[in-house]
Tab-separated table of C-alpha atoms and ligand atoms in Angstrom:
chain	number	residue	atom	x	y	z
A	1	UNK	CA	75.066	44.341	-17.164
A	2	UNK	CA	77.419	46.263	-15.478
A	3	UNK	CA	78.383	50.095	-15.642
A	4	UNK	CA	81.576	50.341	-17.686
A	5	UNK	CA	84.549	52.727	-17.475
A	6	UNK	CA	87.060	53.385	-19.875
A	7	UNK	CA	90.534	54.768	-18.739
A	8	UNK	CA	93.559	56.079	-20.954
A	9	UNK	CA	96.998	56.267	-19.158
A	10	UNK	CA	95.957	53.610	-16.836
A	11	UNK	CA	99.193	51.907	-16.046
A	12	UNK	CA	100.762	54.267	-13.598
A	13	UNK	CA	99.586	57.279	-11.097
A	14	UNK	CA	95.806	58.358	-11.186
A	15	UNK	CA	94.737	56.581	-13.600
A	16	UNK	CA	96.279	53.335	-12.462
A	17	UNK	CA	94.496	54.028	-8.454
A	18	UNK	CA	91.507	55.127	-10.727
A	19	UNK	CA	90.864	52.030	-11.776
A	20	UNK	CA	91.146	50.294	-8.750
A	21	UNK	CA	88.274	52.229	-7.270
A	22	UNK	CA	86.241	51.607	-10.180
A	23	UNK	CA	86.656	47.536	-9.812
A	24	UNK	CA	85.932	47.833	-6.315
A	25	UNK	CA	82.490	48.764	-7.210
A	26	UNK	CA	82.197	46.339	-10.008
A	27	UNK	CA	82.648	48.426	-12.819
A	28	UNK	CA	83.577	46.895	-16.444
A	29	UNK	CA	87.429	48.607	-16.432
A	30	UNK	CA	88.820	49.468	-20.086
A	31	UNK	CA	92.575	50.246	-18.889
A	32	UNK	CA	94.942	51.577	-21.514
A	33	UNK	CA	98.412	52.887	-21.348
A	34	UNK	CA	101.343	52.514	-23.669
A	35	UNK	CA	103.186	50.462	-20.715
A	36	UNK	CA	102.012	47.265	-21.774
A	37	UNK	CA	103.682	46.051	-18.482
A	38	UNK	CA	102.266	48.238	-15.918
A	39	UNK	CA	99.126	47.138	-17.602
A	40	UNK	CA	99.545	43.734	-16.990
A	41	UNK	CA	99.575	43.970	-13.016
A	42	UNK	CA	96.943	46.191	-13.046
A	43	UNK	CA	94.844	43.467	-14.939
A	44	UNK	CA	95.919	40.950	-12.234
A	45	UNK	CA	94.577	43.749	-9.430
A	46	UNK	CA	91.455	44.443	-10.956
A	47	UNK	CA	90.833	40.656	-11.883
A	48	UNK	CA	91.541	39.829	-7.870
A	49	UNK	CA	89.202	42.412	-7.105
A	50	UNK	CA	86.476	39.730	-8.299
A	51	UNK	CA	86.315	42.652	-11.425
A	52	UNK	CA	86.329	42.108	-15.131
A	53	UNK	CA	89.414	44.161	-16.498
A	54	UNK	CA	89.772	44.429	-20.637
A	55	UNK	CA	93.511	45.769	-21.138
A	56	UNK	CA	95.661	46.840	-23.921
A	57	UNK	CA	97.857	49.230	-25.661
A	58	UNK	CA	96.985	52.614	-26.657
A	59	UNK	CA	98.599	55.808	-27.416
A	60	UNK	CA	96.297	58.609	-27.106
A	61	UNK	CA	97.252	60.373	-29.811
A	62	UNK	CA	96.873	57.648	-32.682
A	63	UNK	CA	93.139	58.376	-33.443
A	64	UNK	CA	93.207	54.903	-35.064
A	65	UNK	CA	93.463	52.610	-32.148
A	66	UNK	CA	91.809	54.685	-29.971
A	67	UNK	CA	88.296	53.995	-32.501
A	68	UNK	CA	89.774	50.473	-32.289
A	69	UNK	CA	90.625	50.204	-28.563
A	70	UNK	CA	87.212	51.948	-27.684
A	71	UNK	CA	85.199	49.605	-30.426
A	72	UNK	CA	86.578	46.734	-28.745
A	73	UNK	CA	85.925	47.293	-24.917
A	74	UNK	CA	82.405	48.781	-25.531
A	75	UNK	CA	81.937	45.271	-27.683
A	76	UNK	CA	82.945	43.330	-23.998
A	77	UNK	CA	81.037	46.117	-21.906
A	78	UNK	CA	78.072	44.903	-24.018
A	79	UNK	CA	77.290	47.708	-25.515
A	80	UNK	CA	77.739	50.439	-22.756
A	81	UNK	CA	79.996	53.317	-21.875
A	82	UNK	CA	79.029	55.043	-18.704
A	83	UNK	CA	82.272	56.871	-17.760
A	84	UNK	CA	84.958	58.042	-20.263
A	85	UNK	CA	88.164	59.313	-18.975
A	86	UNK	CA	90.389	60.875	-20.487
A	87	UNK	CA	93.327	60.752	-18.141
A	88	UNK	CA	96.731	59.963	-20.376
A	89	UNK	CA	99.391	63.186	-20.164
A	90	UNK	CA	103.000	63.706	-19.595
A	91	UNK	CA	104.294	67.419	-18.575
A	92	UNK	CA	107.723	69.080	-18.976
A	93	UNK	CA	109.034	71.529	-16.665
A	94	UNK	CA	111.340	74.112	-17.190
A	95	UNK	CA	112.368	77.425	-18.874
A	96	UNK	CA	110.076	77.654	-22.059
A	97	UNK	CA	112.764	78.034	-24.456
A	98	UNK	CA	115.332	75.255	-23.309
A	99	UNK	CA	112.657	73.132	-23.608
A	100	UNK	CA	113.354	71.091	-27.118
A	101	UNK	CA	109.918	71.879	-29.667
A	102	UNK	CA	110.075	68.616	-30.093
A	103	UNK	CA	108.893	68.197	-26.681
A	104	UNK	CA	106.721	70.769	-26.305
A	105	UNK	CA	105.193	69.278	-29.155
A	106	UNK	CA	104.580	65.957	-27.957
A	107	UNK	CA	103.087	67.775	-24.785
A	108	UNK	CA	100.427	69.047	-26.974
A	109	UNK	CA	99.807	66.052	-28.987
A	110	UNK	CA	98.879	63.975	-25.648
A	111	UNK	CA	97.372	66.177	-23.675
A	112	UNK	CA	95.082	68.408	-26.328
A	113	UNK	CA	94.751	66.164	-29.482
A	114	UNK	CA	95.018	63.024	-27.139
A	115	UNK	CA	91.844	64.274	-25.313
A	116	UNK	CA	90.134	65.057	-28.956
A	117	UNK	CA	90.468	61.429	-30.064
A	118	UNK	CA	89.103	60.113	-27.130
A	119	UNK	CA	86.013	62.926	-26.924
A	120	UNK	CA	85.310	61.834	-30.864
A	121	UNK	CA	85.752	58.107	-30.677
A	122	UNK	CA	83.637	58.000	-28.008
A	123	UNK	CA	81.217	60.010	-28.709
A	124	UNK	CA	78.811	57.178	-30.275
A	125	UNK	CA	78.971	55.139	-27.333
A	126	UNK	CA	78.095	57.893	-24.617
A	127	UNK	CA	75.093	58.727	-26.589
A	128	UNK	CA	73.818	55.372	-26.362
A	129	UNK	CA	74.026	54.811	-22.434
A	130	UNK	CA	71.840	56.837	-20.338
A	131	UNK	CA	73.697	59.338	-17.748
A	132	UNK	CA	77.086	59.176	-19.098
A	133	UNK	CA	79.945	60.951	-18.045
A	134	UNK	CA	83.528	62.393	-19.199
A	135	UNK	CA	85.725	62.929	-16.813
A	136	UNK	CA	88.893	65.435	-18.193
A	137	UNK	CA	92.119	65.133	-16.278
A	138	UNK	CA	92.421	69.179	-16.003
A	139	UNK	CA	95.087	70.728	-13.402
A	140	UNK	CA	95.100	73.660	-11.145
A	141	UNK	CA	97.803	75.016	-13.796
A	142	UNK	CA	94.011	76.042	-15.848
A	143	UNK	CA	93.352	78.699	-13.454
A	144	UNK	CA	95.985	80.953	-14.650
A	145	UNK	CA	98.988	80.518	-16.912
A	146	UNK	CA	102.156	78.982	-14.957
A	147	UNK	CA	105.595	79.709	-15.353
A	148	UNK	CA	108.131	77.413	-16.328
A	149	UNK	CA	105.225	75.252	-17.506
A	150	UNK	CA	103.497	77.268	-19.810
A	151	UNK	CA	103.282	74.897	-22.604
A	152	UNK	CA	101.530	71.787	-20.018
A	153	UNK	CA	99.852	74.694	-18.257
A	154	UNK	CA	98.309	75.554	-22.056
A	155	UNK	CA	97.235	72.212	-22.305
A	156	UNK	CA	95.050	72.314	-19.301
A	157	UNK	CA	93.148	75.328	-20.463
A	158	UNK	CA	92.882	73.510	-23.384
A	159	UNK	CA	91.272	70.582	-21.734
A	160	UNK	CA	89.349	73.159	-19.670
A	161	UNK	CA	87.993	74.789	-22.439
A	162	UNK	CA	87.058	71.178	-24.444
A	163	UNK	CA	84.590	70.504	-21.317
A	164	UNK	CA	82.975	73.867	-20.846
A	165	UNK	CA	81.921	73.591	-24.593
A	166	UNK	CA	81.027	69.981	-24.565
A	167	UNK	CA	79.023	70.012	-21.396
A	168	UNK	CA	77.164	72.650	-23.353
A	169	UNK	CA	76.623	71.035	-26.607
A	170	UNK	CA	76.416	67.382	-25.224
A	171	UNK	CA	73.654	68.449	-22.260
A	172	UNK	CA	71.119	67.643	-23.949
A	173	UNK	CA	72.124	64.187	-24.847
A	174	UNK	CA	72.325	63.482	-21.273
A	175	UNK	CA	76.265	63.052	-21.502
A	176	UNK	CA	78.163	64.972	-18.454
A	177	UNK	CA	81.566	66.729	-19.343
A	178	UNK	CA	83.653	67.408	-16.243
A	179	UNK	CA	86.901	68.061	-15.113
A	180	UNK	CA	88.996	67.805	-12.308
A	181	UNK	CA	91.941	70.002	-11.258
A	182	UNK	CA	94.339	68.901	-8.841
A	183	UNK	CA	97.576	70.563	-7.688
A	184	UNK	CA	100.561	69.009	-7.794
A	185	UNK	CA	99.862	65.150	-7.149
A	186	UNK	CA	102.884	62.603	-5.816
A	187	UNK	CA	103.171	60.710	-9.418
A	188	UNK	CA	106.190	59.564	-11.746
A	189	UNK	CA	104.905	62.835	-13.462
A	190	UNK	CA	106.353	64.973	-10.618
A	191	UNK	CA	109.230	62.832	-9.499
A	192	UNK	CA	111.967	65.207	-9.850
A	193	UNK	CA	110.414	68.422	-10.921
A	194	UNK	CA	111.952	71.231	-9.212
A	195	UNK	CA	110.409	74.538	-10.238
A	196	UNK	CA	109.100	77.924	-8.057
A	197	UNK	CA	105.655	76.551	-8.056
A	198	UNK	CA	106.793	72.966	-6.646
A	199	UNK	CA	108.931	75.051	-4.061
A	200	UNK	CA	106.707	77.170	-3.146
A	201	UNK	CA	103.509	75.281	-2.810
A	202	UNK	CA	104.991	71.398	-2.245
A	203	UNK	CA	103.794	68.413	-3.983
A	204	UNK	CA	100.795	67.349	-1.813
A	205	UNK	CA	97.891	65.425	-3.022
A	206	UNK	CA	98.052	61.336	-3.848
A	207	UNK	CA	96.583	59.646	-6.677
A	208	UNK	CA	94.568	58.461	-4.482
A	209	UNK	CA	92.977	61.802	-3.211
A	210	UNK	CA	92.138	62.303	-6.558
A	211	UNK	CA	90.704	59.180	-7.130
A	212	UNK	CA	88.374	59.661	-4.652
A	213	UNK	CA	87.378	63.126	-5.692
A	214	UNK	CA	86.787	61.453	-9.020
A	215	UNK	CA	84.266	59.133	-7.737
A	216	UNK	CA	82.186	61.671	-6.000
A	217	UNK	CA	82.435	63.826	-8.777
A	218	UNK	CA	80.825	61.472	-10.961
A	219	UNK	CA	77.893	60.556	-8.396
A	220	UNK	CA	77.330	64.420	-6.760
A	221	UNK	CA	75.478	65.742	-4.039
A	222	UNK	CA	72.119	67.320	-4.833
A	223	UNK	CA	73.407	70.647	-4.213
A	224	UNK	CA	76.396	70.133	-7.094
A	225	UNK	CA	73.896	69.012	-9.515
A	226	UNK	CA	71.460	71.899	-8.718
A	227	UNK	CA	74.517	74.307	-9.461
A	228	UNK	CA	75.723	71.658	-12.321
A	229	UNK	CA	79.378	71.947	-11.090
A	230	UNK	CA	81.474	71.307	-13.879
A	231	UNK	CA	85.140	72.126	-12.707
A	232	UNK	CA	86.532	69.611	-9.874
A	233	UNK	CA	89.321	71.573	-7.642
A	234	UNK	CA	91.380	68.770	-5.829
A	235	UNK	CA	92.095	69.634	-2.296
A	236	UNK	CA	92.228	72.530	-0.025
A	237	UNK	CA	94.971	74.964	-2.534
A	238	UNK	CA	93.717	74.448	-5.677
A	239	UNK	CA	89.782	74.916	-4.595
A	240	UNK	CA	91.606	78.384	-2.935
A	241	UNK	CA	93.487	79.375	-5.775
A	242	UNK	CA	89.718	78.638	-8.137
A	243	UNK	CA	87.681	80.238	-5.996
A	244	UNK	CA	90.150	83.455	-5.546
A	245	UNK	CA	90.817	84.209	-9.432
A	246	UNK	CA	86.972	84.595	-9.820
A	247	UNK	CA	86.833	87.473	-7.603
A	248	UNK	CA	90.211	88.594	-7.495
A	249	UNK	CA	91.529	91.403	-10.039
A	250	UNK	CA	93.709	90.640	-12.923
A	251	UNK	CA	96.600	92.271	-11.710
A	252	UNK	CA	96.215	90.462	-8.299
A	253	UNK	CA	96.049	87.019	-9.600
A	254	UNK	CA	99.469	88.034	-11.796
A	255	UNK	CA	101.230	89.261	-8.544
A	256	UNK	CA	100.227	86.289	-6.726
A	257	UNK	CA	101.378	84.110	-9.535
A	258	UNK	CA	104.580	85.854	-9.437
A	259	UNK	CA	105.415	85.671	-6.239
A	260	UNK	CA	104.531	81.736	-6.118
A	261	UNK	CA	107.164	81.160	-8.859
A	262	UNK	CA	109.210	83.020	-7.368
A	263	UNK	CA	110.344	85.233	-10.578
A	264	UNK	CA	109.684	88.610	-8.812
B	301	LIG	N1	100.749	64.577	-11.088
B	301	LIG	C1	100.287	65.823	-11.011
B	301	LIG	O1	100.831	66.675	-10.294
B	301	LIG	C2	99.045	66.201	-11.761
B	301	LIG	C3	98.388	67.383	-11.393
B	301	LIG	C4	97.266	67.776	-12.098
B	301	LIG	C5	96.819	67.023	-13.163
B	301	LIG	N2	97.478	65.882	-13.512
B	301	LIG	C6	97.004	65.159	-14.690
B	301	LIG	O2	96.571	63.869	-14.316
B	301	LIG	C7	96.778	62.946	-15.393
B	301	LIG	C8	97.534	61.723	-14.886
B	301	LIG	O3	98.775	62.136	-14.354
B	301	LIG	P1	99.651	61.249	-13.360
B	301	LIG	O4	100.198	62.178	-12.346
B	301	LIG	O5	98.913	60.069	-12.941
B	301	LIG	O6	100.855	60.876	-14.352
B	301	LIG	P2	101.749	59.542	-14.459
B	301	LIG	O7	102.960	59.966	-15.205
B	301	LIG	O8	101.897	58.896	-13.125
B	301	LIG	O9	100.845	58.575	-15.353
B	301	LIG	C9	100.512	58.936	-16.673
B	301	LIG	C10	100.210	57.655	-17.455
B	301	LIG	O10	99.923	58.082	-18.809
B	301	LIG	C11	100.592	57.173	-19.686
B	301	LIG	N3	100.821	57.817	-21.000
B	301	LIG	C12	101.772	58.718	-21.333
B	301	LIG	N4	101.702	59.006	-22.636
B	301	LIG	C13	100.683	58.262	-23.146
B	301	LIG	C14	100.117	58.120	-24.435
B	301	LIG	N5	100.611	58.785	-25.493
B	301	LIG	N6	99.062	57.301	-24.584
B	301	LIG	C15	98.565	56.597	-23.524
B	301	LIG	N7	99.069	56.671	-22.284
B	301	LIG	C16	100.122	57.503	-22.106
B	301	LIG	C17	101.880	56.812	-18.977
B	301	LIG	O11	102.447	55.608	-19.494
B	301	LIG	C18	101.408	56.695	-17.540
B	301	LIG	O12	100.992	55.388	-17.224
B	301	LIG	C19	97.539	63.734	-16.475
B	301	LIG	O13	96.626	64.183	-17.457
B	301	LIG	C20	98.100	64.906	-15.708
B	301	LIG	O14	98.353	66.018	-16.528
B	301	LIG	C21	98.570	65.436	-12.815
């Protein structure tokens, strides 16, 4: 039987390029988005691929369909669920208070309690395959709290947080918890976003960079097993900016953040 991988926010951006890679080594791909239509190319892609692709609709933050959606695909994986990730988010730039609650709030629900369902629902399944993994769509925005995205930013240490605990407590049931933290990737999710940070530091990575970093992360060298890496920095700026806040001082870090959002 093949490996299976299950994929939320597939349609579009990483996810999409994701689970492209995935086919191409003949993975089982669960895709799921709420753009039923971006979906239905991808199916086409990953079907052309000489793949199988199970598709459908799922927002991450109805814990309902996502028992349902996961149910189903692990049903046609035949029985397996080697990689979970948990990859749906949106983010919202801007000055924290012009940004409607009503939006910040929806940034919470998809990228925190969207990322619970998915860890709970699944859950079952990863403990029945042998060398699972969960991959968490982190950011470089978890290294230290960014303006003018503070609530998205929150989000991310949220997610950060969720894996350091769960690689923890779900060690021992030989399920993997990582996560990977790109910069600022060339997405629909960036298209337009014009803040200090963006400025400042430019919108560099592709889906596809991360992509790949996805796929080695899941398979890792020796040494990043010995060490049991569980934090993925995408690229050269955000493995920089991870590996300076650990030995940088706290007031440091804050100046350097300053001066990259340009509010001092
Ligand atoms: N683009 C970046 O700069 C960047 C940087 C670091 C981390 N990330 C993270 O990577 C992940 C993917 O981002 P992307 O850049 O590919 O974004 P994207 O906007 O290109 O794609 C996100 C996908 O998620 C889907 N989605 C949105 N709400 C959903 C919901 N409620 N349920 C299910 N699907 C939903 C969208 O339809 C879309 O297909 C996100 O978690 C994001 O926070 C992105």
């Amino acid at each position: 039987m093949a490996k299976s991988v299950f994929i939320t926010g597939a349609a579009a951006g990483i996810g999409r390029v994701t689970a492209l890679k995935f086919a191409a080594q003949g993975y089982t791909v669960g895709a799921y988005d709420i753009d039923e239509a971006g979906l239905t190319s991808l199916h086409e892609e990953i079907t052309a691929l000489g793949a199988t692709a199970v598709t459908g609709h799922l927002d991450v933050t109805d814990n309902d369909e996502m028992i349902a959606r996961l149910d189903e695909f692990v049903a046609a994986a035949g029985g397996r669920l080697d990689v979970l990730i948990n990859n749906a988010g949106i983010l919202v730039a801007g000055a924290f208070e012009e940004i409607p609650i009503s939006v910040q709030h929806k940034m919470i629900d998809i990228n925190c309690r969207g990322v619970v369902n998915g860890l709970h629902a699944a859950h079952p399944h990863l403990r029945r395959t042998p060398g699972s993994v969960v991959v968490n769509l982190a950011s470089a925005s978890a290294i230290y709290g960014q303006a003018e995205l503070a609530v998205y930013s929150a989000s991310k240490f949220f997610v950060r947080a969720m894996t350091e605990a769960l690689d923890v407590e779900w060690g021992p049931q030989d399920i993997r918890v990582i996560s990977m933290w790109p910069l600022y990737v060339q997405t629909a999710m960036t298209d337009g976003v014009s803040i200090g940070t963006t400025k400042s530091l430019g919108i560099n990575l592709t889906a596809d960079d991360v992509a790949n970093d996805i796929m080695s992360a899941i398979e890792p060298s020796l040494l990043r097993r010995r060490l049991h890496q569980v934090h993925f920095p995408v690229g050269r700026q955000a493995t920089l900016f991870a590996a300076g806040s650990r030995f940088s001082p706290a007031w440091l870090t804050r100046l350097l953040n300053k001066r990259l959002a340009g509010t001092d």
